[in-house]
mmCIF file with all atom_site columns, C-alpha atoms in Angstrom:
data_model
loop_
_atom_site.group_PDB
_atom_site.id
_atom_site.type_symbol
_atom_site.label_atom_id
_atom_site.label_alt_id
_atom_site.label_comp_id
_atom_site.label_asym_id
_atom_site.label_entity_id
_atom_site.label_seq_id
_atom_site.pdbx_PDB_ins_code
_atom_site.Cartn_x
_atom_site.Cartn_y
_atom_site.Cartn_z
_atom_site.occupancy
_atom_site.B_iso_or_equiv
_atom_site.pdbx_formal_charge
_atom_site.auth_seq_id
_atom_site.auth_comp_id
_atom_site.auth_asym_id
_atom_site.auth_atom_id
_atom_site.pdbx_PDB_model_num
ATOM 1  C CA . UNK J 1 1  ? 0.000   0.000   0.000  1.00 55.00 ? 245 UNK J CA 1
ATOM 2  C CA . UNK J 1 2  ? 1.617   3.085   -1.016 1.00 60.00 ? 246 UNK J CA 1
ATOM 3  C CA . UNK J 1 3  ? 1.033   6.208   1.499  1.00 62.00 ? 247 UNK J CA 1
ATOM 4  C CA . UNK J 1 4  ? 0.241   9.321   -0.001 1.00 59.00 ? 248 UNK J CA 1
ATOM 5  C CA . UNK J 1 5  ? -0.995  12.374  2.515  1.00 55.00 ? 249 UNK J CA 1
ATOM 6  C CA . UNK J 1 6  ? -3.020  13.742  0.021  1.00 58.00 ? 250 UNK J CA 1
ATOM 7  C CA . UNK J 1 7  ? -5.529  10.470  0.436  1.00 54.00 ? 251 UNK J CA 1
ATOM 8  C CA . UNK J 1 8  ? -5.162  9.983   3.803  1.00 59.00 ? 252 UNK J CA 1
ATOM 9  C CA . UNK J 1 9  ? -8.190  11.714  4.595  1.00 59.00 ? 253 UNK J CA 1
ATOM 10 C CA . UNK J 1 10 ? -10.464 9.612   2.338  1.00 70.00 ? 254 UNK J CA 1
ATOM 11 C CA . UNK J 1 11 ? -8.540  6.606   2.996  1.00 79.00 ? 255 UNK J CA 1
ATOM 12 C CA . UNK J 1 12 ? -10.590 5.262   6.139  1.00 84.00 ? 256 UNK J CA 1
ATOM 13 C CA . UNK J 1 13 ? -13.479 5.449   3.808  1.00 85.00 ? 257 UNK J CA 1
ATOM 14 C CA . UNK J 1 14 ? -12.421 4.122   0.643  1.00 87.00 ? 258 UNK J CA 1
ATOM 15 C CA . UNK J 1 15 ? -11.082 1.006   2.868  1.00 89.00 ? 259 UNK J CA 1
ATOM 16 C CA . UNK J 1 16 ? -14.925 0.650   4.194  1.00 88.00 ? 260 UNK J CA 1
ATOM 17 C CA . UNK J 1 17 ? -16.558 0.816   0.961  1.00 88.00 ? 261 UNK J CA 1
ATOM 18 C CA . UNK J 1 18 ? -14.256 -1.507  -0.298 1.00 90.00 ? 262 UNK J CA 1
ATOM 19 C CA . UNK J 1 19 ? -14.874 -4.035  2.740  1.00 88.00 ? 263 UNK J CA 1
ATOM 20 C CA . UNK J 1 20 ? -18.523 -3.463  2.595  1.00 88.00 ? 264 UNK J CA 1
ATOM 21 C CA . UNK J 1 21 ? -18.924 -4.391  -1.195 1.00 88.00 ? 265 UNK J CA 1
ATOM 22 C CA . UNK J 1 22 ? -16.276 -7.412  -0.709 1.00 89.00 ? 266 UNK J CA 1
ATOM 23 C CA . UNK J 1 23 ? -18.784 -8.778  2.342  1.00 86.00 ? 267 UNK J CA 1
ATOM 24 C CA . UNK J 1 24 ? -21.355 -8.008  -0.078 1.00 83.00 ? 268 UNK J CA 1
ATOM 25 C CA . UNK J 1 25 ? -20.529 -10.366 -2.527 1.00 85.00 ? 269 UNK J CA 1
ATOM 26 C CA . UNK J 1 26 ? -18.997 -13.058 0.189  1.00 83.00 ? 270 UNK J CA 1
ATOM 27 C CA . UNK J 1 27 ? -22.753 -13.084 1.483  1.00 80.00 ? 271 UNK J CA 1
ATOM 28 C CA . UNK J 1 28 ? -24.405 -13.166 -1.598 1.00 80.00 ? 272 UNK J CA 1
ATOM 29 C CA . UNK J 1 29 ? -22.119 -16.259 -2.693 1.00 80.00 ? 273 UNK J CA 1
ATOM 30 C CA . UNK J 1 30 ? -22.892 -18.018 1.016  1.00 76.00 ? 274 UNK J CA 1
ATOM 31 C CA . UNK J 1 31 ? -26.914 -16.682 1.128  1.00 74.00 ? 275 UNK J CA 1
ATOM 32 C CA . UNK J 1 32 ? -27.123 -19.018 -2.655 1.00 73.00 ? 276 UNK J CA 1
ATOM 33 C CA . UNK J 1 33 ? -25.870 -22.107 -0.602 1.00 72.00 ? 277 UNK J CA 1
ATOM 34 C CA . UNK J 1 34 ? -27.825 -21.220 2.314  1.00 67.00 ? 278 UNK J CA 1
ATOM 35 C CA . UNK J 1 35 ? -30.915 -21.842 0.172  1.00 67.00 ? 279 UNK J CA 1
ATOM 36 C CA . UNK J 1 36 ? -30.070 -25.348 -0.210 1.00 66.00 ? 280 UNK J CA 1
ATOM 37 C CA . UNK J 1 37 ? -28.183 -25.965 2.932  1.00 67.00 ? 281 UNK J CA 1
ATOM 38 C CA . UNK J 1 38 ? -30.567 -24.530 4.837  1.00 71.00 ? 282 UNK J CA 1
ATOM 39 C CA . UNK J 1 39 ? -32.596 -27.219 5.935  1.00 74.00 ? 283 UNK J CA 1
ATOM 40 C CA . UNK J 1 40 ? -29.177 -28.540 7.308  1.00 75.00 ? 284 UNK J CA 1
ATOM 41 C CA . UNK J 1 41 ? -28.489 -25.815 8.991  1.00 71.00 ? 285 UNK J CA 1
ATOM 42 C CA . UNK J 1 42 ? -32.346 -26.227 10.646 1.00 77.00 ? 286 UNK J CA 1
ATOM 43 C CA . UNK J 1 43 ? -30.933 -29.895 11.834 1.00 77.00 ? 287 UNK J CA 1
ATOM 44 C CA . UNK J 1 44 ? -27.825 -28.194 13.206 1.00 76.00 ? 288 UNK J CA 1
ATOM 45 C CA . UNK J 1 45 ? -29.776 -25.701 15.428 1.00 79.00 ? 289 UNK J CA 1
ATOM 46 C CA . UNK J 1 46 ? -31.757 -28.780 16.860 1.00 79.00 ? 290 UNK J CA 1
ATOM 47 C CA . UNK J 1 47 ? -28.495 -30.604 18.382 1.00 73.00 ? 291 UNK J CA 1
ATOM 48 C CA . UNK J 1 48 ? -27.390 -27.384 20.092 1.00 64.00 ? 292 UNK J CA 1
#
């Protein structure tokens, strides 16, 4: 990561927007499987 002051400011920001629409995606990948997995996750709440 190269360090300039000029984008400090905006930095913090950029990063969050960038991890929000990464976890975006991640979730809308696992939410697809959760569909079908989810009546396996239903039997996975019952032993706990």
């Amino acid at each position: 990561m190269s360090q300039n002051p000029k984008r400090k400011r905006g930095s913090s920001t950029n990063y969050v927007f960038f991890l929000f629409a990464v976890s975006n995606r991640f979730l809308e990948k696992n939410l697809r499987k959760n569909f079908r997995m989810g009546r396996f996750w239903d039997k996975l709440r019952n032993y706990f």
